[in-house]
Tab-separated table of C-alpha atoms in Angstrom:
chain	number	residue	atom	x	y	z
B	2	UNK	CA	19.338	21.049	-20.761
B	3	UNK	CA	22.987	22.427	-19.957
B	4	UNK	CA	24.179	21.052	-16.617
B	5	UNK	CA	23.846	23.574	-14.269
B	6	UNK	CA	24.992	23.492	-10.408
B	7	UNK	CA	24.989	25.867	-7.214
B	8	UNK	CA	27.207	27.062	-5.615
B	9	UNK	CA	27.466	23.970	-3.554
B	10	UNK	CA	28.308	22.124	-6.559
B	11	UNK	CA	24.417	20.556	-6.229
B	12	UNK	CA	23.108	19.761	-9.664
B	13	UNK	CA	19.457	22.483	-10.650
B	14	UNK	CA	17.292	22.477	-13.086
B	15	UNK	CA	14.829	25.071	-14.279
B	16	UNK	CA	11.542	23.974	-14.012
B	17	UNK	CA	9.174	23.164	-17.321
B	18	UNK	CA	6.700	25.198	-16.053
B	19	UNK	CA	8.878	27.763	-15.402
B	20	UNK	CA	10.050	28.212	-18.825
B	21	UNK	CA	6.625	27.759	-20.076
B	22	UNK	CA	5.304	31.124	-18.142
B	23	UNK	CA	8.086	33.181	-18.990
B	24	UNK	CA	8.135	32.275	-23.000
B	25	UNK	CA	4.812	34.149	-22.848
B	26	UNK	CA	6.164	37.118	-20.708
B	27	UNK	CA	9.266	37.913	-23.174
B	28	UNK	CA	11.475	35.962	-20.418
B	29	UNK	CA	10.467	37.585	-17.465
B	30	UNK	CA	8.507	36.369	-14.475
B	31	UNK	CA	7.335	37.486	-11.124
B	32	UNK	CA	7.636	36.070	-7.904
B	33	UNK	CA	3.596	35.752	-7.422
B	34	UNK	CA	4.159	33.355	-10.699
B	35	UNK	CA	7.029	31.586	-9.118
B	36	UNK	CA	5.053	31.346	-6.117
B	37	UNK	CA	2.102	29.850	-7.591
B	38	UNK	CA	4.111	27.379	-9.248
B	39	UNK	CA	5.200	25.947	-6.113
B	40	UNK	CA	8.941	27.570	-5.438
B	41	UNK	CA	9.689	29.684	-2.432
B	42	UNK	CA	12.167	31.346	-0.819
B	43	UNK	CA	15.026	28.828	-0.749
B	44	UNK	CA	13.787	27.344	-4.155
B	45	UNK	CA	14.080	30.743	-5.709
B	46	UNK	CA	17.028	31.798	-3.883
B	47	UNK	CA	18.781	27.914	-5.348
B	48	UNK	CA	17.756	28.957	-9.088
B	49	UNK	CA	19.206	32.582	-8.669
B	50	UNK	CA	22.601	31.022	-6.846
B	51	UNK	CA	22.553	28.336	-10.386
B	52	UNK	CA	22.392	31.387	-12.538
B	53	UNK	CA	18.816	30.146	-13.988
B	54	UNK	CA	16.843	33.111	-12.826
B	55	UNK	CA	18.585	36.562	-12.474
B	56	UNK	CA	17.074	39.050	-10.500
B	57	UNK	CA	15.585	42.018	-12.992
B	58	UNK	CA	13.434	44.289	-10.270
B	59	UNK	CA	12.036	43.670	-6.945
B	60	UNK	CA	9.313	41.086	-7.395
B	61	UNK	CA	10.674	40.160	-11.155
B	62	UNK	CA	12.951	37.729	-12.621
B	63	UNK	CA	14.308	37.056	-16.085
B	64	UNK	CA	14.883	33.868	-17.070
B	65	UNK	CA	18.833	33.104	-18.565
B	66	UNK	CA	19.408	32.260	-21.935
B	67	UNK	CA	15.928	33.905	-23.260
B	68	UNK	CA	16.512	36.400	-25.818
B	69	UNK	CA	15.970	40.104	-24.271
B	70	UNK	CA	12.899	41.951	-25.429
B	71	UNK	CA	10.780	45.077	-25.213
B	72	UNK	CA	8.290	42.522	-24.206
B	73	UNK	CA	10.341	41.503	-21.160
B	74	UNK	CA	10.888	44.564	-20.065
B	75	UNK	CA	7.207	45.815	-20.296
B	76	UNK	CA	6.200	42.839	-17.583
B	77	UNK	CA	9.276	42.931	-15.668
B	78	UNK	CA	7.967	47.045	-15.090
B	79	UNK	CA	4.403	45.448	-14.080
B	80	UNK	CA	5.407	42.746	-11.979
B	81	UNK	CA	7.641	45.623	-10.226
B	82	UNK	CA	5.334	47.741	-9.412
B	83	UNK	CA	2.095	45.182	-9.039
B	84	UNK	CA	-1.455	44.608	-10.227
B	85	UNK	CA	-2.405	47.624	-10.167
B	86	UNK	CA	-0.175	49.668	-12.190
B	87	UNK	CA	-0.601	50.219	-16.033
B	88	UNK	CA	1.625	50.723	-18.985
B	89	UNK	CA	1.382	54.268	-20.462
B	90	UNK	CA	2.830	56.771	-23.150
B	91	UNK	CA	5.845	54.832	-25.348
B	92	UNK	CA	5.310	51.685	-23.372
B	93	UNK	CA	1.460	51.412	-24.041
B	94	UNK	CA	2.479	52.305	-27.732
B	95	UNK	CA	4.890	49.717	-28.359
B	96	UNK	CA	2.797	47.185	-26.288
B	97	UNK	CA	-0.236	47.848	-28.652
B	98	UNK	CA	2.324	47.104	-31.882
B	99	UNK	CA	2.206	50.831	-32.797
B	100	UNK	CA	5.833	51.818	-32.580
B	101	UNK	CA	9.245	49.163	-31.743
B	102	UNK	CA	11.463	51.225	-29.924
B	103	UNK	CA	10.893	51.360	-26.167
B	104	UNK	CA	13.291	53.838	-25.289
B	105	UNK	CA	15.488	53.911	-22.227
B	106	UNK	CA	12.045	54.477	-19.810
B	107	UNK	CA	9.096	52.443	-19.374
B	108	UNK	CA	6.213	54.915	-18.064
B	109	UNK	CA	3.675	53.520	-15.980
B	110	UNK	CA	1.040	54.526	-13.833
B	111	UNK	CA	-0.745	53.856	-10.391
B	112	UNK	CA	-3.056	55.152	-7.811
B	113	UNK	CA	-0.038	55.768	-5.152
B	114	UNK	CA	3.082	57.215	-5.109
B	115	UNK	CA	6.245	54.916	-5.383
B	116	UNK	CA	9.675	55.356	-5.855
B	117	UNK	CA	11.214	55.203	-9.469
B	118	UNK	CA	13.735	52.260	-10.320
B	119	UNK	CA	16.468	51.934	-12.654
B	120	UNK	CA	14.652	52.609	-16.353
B	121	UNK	CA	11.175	52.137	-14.786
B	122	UNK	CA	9.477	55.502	-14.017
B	123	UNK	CA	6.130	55.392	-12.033
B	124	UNK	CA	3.481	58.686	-12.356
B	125	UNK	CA	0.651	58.362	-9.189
B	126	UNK	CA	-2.986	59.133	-12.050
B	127	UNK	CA	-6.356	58.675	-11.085
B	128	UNK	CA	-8.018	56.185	-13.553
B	129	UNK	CA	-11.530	55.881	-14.261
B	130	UNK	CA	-13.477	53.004	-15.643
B	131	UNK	CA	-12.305	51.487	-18.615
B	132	UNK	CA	-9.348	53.398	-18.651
B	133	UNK	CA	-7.119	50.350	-18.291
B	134	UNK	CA	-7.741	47.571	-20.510
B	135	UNK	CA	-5.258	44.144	-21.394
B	136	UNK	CA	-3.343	44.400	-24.299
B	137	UNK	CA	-2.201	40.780	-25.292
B	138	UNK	CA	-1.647	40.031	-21.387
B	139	UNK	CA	-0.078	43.451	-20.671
B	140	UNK	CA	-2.008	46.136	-18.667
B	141	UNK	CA	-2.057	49.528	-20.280
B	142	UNK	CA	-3.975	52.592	-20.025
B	143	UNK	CA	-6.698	53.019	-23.063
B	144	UNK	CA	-5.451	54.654	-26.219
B	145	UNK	CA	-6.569	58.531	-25.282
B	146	UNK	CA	-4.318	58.365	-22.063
B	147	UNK	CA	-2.276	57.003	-23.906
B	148	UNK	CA	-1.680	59.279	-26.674
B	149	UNK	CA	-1.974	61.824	-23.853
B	150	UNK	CA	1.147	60.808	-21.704
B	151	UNK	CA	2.964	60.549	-24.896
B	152	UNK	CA	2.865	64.354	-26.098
B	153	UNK	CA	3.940	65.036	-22.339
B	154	UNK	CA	7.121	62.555	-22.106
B	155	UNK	CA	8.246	62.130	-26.258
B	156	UNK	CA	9.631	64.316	-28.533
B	157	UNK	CA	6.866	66.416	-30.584
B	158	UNK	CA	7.709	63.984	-33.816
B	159	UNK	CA	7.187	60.889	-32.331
B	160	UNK	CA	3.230	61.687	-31.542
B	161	UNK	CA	2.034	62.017	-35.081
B	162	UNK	CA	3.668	58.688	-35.631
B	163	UNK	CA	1.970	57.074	-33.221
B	164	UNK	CA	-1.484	58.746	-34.088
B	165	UNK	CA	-0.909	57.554	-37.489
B	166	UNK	CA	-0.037	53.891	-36.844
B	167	UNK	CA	-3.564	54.040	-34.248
B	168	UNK	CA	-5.764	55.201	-36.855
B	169	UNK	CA	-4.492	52.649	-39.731
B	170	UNK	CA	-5.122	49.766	-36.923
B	171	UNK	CA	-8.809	51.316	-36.155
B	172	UNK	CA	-7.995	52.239	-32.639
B	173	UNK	CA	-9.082	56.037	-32.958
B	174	UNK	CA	-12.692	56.381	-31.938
B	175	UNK	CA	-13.347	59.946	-31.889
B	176	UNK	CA	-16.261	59.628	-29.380
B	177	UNK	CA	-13.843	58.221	-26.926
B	178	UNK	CA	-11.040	60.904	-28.425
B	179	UNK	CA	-13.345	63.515	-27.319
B	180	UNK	CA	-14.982	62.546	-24.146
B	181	UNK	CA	-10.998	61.713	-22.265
B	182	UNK	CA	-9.326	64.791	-23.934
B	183	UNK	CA	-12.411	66.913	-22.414
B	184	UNK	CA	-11.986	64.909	-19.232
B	185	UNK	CA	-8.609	65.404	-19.215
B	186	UNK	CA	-8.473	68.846	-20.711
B	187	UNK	CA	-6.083	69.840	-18.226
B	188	UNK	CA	-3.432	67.564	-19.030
B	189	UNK	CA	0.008	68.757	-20.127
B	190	UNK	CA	-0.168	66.807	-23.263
B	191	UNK	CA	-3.860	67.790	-24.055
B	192	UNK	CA	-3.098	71.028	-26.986
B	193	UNK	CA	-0.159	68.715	-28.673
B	194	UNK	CA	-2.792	65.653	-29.029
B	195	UNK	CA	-5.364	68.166	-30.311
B	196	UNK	CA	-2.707	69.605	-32.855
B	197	UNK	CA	-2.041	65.719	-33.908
B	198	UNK	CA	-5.418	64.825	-34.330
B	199	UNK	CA	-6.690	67.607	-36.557
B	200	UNK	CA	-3.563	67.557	-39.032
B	201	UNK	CA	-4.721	63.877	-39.033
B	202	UNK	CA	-8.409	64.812	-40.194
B	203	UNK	CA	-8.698	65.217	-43.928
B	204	UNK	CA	-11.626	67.627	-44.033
B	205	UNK	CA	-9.850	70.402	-41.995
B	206	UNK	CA	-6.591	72.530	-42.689
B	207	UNK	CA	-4.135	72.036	-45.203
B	208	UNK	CA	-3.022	68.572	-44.706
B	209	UNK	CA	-1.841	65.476	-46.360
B	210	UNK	CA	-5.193	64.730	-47.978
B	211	UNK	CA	-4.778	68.146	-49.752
B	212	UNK	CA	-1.805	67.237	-51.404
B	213	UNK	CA	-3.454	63.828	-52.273
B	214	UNK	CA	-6.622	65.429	-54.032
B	215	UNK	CA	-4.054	67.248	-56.019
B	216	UNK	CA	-2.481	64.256	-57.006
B	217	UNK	CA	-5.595	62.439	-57.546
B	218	UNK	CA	-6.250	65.457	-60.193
B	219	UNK	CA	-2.502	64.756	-61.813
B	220	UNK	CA	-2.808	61.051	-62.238
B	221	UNK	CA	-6.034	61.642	-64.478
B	222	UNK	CA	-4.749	64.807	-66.551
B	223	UNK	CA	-1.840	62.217	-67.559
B	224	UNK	CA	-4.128	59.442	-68.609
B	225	UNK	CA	-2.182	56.943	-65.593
B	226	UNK	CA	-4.380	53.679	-64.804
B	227	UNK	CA	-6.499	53.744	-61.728
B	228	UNK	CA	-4.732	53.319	-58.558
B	229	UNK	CA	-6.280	51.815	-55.143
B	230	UNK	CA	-5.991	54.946	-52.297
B	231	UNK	CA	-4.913	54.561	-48.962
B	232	UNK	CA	-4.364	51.040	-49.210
B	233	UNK	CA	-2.533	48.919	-46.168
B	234	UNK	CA	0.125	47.608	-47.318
B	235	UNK	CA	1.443	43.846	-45.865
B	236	UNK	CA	4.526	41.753	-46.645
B	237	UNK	CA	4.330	38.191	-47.013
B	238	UNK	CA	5.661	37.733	-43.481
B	239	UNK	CA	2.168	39.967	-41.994
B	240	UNK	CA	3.706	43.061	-41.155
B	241	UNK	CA	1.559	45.989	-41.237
B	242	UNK	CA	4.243	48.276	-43.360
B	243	UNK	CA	2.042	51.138	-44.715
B	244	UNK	CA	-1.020	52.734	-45.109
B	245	UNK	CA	0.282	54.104	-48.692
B	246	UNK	CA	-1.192	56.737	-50.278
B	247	UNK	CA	-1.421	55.534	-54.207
B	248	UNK	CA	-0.974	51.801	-54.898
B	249	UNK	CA	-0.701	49.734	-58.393
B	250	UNK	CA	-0.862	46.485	-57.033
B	251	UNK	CA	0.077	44.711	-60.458
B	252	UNK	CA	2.908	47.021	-61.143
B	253	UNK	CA	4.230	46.921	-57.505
B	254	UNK	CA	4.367	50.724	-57.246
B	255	UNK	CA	3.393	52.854	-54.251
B	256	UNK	CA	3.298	56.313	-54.528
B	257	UNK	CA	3.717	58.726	-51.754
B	258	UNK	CA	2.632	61.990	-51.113
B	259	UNK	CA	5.228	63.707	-48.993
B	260	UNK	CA	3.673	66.533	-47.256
B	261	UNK	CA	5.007	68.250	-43.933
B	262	UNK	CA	2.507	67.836	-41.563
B	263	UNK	CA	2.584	64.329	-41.814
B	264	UNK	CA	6.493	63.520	-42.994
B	265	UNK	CA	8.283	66.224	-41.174
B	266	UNK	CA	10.405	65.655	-37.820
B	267	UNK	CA	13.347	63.016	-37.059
B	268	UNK	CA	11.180	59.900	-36.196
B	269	UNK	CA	8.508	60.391	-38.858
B	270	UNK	CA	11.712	60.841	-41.530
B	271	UNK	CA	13.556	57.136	-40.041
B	272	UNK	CA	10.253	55.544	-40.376
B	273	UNK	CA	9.512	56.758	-43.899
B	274	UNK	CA	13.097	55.347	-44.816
B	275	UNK	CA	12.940	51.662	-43.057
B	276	UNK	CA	8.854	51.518	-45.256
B	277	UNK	CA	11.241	52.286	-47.866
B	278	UNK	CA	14.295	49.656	-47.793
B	279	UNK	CA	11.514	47.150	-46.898
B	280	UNK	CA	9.209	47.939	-49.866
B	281	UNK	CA	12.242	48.008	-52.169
B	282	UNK	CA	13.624	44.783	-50.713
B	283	UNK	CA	10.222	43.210	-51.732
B	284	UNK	CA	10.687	44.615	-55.743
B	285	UNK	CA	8.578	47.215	-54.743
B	286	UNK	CA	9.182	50.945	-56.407
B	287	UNK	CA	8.390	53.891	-53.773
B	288	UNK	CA	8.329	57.106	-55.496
B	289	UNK	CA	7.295	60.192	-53.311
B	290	UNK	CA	5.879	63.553	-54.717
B	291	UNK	CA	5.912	66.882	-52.676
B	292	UNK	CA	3.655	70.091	-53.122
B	293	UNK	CA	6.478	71.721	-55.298
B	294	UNK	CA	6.344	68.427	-58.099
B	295	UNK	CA	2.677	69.546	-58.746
B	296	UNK	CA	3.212	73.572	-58.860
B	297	UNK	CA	5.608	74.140	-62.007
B	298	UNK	CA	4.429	72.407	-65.488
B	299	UNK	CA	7.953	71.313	-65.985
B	300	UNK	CA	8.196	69.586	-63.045
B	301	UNK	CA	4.635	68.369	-63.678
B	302	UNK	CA	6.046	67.054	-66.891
B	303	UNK	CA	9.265	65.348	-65.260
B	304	UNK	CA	7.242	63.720	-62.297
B	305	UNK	CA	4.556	62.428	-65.157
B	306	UNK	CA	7.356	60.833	-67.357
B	307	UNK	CA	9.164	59.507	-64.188
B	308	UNK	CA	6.127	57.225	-62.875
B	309	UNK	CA	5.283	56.467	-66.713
B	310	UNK	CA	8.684	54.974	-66.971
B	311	UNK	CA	8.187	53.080	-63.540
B	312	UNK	CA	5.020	51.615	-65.002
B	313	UNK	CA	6.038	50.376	-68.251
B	314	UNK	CA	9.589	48.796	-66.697
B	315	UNK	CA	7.012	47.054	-64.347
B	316	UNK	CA	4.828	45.687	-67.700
B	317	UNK	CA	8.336	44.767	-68.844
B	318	UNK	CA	9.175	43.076	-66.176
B	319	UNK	CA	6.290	41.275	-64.778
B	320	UNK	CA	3.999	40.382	-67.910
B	321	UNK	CA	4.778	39.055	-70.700
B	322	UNK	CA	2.316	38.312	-74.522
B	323	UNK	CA	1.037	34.407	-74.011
B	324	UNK	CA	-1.688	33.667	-76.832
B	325	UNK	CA	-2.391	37.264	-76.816
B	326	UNK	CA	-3.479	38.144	-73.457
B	327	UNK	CA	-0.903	39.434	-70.441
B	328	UNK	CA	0.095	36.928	-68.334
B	329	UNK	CA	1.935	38.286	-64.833
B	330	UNK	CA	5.422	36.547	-64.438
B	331	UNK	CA	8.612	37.272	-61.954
B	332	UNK	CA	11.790	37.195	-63.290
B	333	UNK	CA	13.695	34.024	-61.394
């Protein structure tokens, strides 16, 4: 450990324990934890003066030299505000894994009205039971309010997104859905999480799915192998990429179905691009098809001899005749 003095020129050292609280807390700690782990006043004030702790909020600290993270910032917006207040909207998304960018504003919520601080904004709500629940040691509000204070603060595009990402990790129970959203039915963001939730549903309106039946109907007019549907995609590191809509697993080709409802606005477009770069990165080929692809028999024609020629390069490529019978190698 570096050596580190005050400003008295008196040697300090960060306590173990210390360290070992805030690692789990993206950095950050409050002064209940410092408190419990034996420092006070002085002892506090010493570690600030050394430069070991620096001073993030009232009641929370971040710990020097620990990499800065949405994490961080999520607790350092809880410990500011105290045990009863509860991550909501963006926050509670990118606490639950759903979406990585936090924004400039962490939302949270409590029963009494308190004064907003520098990129912490507080909203006085009324929970019921159940409606906060721990999220890997974070408080937030349960998905519905969640999805709820979202379509209020975001940009329209980022709520499909989000909806999207919660139903591909099985956190949309529509029972739930539709007991808070007529409990809530009031709420500002009520309509747009309405509107998000039925584009999502495949038996109503002319969504994604739609699209997808007619492609389902393509691939078989132009003889092309089965393909696994709606399949979550992972790379070899865990993450969660996809839920893609046509898969050859042994070919490593997705293929997309672009349609509006669910593609359409800034945020849905980055994230479609970053699946992408990551897919591609991986040897993976990402075609997409829109509504227009399936409408003209030329381009019907074109899009069939495109993924044909994707398939084949990928037999080229990745099996080769042994004794008779394929056998699946990579290229070194």
């Amino acid at each position: 450990m570096a050596d580190v003095r005050d400003r008295w020129g008196n040697p300090v050292s960060l306590p173990t324990r210390v360290c070992e609280v805030a690692q789990r807390q993206g950095g950050a700690i409050s002064t209940g934890q410092l408190n419990a782990l034996g420092l006070h006043g002085d002892q506090i004030a010493r570690l600030v003066d050394s430069t070991w702790l620096v001073r993030a909020q009232y009641r929370a600290y971040l710990v020097t030299g620990h990499p800065r993270t949405a994490r961080g910032r999520l607790h350092v917006a809880l410990f500011t505000y105290g045990e009863q207040s509860a991550l909501t909207g963006r926050a509670a998304a990118v606490a639950r894994g759903l979406i990585s960018d936090l924004g400039a504003t962490v939302h949270v919520v409590l029963p009494t009205s308190r004064r907003a601080r520098p990129g912490i904004r507080p909203h006085r709500t009324t929970l019921c039971e159940g409606e906060v629940v721990d999220v890997g040691r974070l408080r937030c509000v349960s998905v519905p309010l969640m999805l709820l204070d979202l379509a209020a603060q975001e940009p329209a595009s980022l709520l499909p997104v989000v909806v999207r990402k919660a139903g591909e990790k099985g956190l949309l129970d529509r029972k739930v859905l539709s007991t808070a959203l007529d409990r809530h039915r009031r709420h500002p963001g009520a309509h747009r999480v309405r509107e998000a939730l039925t584009v999502r549903d495949p038996n109503r309106g002319e969504t994604r799915s739609a699209l997808e039946r007619r492609l389902t109907d393509f691939l078989v007019e132009y003889g092309f192998p089965p393909a696994d549907r709606n399949f979550l995609l992972h790379l070899d590191d865990g993450e969660v990429l996809t839920l893609a809509d046509f898969v050859w697993g042994w070919a490593c080709c997705c293929l997309e179905a672009d349609h509006r409802s669910t593609h359409d606005g800034e945020e849905r477009f980055d994230e479609d691009r970053r699946i992408s770069r990551r897919l591609m990165a991986a040897g993976w080929s990402t075609p997409r098809c829109t509504g227009a692809d399936l409408d003209a028999p030329v381009r019907r024609d074109a899009l069939a001899a495109e993924m044909w020629a994707i398939l084949l390069d990928a037999v080229a490529r990745w099996w080769t005749p042994a004794d008779g019978a394929p056998t699946r190698q990579r290229e070194s």
